[in-house]
mmCIF file of C-alpha atoms in Angstrom:
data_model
loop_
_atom_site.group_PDB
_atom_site.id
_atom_site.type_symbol
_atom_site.label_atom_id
_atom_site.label_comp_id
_atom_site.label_asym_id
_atom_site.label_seq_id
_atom_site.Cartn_x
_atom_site.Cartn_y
_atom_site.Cartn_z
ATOM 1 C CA UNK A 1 -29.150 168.761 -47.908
ATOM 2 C CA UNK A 2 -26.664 167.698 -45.076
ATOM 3 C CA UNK A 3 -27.982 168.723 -42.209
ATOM 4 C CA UNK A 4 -29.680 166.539 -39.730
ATOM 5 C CA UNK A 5 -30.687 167.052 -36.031
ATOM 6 C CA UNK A 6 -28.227 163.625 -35.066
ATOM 7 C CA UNK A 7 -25.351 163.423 -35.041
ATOM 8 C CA UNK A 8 -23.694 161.266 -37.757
ATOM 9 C CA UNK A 9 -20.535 160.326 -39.057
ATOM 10 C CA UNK A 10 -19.207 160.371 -42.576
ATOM 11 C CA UNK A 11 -17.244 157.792 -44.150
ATOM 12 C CA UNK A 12 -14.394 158.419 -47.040
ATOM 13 C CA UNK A 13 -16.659 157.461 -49.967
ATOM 14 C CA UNK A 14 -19.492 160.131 -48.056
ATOM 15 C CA UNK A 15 -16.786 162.541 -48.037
ATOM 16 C CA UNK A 16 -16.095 162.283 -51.546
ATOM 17 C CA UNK A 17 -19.694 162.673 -52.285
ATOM 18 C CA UNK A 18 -19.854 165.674 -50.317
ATOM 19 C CA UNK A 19 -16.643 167.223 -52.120
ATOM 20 C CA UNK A 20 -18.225 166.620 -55.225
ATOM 21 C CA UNK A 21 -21.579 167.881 -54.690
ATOM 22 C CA UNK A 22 -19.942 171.272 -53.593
ATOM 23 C CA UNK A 23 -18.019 171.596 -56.345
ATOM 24 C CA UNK A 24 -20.575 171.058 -58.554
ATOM 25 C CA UNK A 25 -23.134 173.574 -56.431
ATOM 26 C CA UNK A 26 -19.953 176.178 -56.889
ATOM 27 C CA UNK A 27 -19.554 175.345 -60.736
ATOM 28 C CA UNK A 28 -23.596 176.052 -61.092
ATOM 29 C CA UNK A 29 -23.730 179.409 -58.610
ATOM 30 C CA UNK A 30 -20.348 180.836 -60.485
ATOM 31 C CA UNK A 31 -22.326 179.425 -64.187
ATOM 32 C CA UNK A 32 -25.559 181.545 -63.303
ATOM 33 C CA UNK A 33 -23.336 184.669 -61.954
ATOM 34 C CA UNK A 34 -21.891 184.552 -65.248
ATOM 35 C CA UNK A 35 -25.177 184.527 -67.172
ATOM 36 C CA UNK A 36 -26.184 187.114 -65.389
ATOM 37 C CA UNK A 37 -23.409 189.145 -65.721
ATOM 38 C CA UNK A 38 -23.760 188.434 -69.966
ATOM 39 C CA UNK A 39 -27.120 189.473 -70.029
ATOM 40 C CA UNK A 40 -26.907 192.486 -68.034
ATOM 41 C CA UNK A 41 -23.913 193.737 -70.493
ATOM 42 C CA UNK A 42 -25.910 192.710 -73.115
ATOM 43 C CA UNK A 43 -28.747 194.882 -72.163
ATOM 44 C CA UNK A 44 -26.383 197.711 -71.199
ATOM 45 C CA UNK A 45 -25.145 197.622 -74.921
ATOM 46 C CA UNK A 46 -28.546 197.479 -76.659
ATOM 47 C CA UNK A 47 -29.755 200.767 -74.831
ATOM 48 C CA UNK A 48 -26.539 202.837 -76.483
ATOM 49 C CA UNK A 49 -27.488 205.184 -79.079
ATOM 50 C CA UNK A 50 -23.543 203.792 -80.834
ATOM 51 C CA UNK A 51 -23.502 201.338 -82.557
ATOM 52 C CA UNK A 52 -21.746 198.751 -81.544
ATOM 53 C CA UNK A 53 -19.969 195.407 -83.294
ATOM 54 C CA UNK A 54 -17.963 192.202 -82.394
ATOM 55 C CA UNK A 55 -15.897 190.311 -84.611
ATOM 56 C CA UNK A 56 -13.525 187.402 -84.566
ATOM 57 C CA UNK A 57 -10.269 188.370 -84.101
ATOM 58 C CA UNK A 58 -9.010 186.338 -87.770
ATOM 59 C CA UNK A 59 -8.391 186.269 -90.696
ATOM 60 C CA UNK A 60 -7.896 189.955 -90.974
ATOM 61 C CA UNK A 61 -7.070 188.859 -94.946
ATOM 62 C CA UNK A 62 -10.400 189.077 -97.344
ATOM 63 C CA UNK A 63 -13.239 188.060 -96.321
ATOM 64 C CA UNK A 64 -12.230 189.023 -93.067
ATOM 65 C CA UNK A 65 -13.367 187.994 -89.283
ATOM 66 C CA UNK A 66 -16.807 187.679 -89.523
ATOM 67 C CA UNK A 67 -19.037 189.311 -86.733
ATOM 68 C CA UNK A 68 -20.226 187.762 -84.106
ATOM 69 C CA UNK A 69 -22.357 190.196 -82.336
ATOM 70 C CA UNK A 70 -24.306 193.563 -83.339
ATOM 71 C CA UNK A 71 -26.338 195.417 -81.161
ATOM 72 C CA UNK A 72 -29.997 197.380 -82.613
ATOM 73 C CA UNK A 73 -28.448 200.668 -82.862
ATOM 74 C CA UNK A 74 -26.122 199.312 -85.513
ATOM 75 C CA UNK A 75 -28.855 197.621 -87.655
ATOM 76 C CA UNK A 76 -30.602 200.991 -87.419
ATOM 77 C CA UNK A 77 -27.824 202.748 -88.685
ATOM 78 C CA UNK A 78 -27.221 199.906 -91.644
ATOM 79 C CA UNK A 79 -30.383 198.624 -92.459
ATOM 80 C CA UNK A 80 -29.250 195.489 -92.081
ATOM 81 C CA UNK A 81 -30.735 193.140 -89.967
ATOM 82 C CA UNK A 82 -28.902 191.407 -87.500
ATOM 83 C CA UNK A 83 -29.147 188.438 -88.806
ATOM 84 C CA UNK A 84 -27.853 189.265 -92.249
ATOM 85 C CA UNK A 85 -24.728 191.242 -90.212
ATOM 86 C CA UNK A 86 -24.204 188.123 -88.765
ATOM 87 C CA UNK A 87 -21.368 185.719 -90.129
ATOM 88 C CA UNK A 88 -20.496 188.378 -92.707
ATOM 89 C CA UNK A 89 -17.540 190.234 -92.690
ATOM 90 C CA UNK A 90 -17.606 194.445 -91.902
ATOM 91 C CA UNK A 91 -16.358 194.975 -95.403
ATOM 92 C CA UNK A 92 -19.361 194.376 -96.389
ATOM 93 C CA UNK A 93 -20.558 198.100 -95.126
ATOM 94 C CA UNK A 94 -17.391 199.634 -97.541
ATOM 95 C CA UNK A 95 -17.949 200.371 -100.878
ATOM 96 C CA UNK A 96 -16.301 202.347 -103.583
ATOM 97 C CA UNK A 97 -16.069 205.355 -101.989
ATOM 98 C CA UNK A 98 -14.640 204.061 -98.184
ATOM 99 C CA UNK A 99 -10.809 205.556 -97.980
ATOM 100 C CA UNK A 100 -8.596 202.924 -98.756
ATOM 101 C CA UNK A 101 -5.511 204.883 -96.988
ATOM 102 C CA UNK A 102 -7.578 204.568 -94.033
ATOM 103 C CA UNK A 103 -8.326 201.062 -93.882
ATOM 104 C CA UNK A 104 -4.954 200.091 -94.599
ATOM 105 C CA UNK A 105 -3.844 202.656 -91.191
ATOM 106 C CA UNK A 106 -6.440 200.259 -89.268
ATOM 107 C CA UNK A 107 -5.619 196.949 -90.500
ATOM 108 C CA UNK A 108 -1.611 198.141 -89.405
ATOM 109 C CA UNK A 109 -3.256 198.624 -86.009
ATOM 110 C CA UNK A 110 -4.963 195.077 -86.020
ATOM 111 C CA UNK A 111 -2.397 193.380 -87.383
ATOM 112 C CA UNK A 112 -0.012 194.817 -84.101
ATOM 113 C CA UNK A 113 -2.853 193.806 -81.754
ATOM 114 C CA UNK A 114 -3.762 197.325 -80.628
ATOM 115 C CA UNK A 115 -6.804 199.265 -80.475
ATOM 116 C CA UNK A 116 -7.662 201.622 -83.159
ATOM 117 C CA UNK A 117 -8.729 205.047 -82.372
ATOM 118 C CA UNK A 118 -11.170 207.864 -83.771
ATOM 119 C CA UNK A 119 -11.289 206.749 -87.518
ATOM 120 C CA UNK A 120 -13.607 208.093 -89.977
ATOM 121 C CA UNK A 121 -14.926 206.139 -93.134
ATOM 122 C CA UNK A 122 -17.420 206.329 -95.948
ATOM 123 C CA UNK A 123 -19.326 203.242 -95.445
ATOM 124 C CA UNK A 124 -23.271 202.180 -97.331
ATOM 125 C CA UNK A 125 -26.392 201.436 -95.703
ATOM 126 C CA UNK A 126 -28.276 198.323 -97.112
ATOM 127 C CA UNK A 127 -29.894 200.565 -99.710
ATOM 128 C CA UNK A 128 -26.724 202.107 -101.107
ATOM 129 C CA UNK A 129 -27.199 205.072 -98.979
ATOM 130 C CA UNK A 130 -23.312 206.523 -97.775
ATOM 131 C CA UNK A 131 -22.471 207.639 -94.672
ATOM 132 C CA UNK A 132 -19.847 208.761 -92.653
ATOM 133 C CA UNK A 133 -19.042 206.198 -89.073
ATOM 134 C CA UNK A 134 -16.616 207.511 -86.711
ATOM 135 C CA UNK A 135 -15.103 204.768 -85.126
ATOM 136 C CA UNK A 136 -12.985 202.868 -82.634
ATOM 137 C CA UNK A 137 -12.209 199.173 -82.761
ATOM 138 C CA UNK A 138 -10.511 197.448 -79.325
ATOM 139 C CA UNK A 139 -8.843 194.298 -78.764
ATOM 140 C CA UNK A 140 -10.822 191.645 -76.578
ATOM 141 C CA UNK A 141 -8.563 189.345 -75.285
ATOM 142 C CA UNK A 142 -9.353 185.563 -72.815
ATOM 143 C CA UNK A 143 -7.915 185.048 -69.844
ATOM 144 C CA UNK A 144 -4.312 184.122 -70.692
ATOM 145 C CA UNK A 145 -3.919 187.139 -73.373
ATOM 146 C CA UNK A 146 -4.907 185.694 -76.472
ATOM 147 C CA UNK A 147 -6.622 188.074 -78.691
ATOM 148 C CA UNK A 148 -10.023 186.504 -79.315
ATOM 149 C CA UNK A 149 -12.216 189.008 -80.897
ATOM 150 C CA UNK A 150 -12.796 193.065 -81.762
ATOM 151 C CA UNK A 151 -15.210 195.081 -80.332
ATOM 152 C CA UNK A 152 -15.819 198.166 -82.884
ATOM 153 C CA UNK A 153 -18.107 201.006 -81.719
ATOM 154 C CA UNK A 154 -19.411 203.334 -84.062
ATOM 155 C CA UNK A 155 -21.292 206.876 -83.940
ATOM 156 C CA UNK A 156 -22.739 207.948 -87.382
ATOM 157 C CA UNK A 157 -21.249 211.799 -88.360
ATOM 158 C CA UNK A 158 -22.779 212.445 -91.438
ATOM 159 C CA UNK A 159 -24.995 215.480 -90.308
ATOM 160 C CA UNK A 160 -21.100 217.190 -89.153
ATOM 161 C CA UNK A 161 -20.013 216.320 -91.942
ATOM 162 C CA UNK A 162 -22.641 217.702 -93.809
ATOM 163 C CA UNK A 163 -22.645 221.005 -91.818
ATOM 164 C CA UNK A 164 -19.051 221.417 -92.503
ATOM 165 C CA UNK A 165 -19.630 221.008 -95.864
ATOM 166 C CA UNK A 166 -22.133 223.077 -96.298
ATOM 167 C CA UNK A 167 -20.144 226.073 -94.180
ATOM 168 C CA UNK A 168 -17.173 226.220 -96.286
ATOM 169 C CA UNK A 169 -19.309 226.538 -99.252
ATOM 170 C CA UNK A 170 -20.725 229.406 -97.432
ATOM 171 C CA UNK A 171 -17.546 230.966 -96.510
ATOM 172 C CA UNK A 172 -16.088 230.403 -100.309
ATOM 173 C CA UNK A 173 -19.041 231.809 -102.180
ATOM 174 C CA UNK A 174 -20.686 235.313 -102.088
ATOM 175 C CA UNK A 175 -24.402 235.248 -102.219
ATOM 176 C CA UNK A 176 -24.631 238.373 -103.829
ATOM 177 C CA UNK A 177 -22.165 237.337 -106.645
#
């Protein structure tokens, strides 16, 4: 835009212009790397087989930080669709059934600020359906510290869970008695 086959002179107002007009060409180049850089994560976390959520980072009291993000595998998994996940709260996944020793071992965790490592819960599919989630949950925080949001990711169990059950019936009960 600048260039010119004479040479010219530029006065201060020019110069000012000039500043200006690279700042804002280096606002725009650093805006698009960014979109870029939040679409290819997004991509890279709709291909995972986990299931994956993001939350706001408060009020960890009922209802809860409502989610802000789910990727497909985790409306699979629910039945849910994303847009019903959406501006809910997590609890809404727990039902009567979902360990309430456990829950109150993670919301210790959130409430300190730290990440919470291989849980298992009970939780219900849209229909009613239970099934067992393990699960992590980690902190996202901005650029100055500030916890912002939770990132959960989730693997559905139940089939172990299942074929654990199903062993130690085996190895409790004689088939021939």
């Amino acid at each position: 835009c600048i260039t010119d086959p004479a040479p010219r002179s530029f006065g201060t107002d020019e110069r000012r212009l000039l500043v200006h007009l690279a700042e804002v060409t280096t606002d725009l180049l650093e805006a698009r790397q960014a979109d870029y850089k939040v679409r290819y994560l997004t991509s890279v976390l709709e291909q995972i087989d986990d299931s994956v959520l993001v939350t706001e980072s408060a009020p960890l009291d009922p209802p809860g930080p409502r989610i802000t993000w789910v990727n497909d595998a985790l409306t699979d998994l629910t039945g849910y669709d994303r847009d019903e996940l959406t501006g809910h709260t997590p609890r809404m996944l727990q039902g009567p059934e979902t360990d309430r020793e456990t829950l109150a071992r993670v919301r210790a965790a959130l409430e300190a600020g730290t990440s919470v490592d291989a849980f298992e819960t009970l939780n219900y599919r849209k229909d009613g359906t239970p099934y067992v989630v393990a699960w992590t949950i980690t902190p996202i925080r901005d650029q100055e510290g500030r916890l912002t949001h939770w990132a959960s990711v989730q693997r559905d169990v139940t089939q172990q869970h299942e074929e654990v059950k199903e062993l130690r019936h085996q190895a409790r009960h004689d088939p021939l008695t």
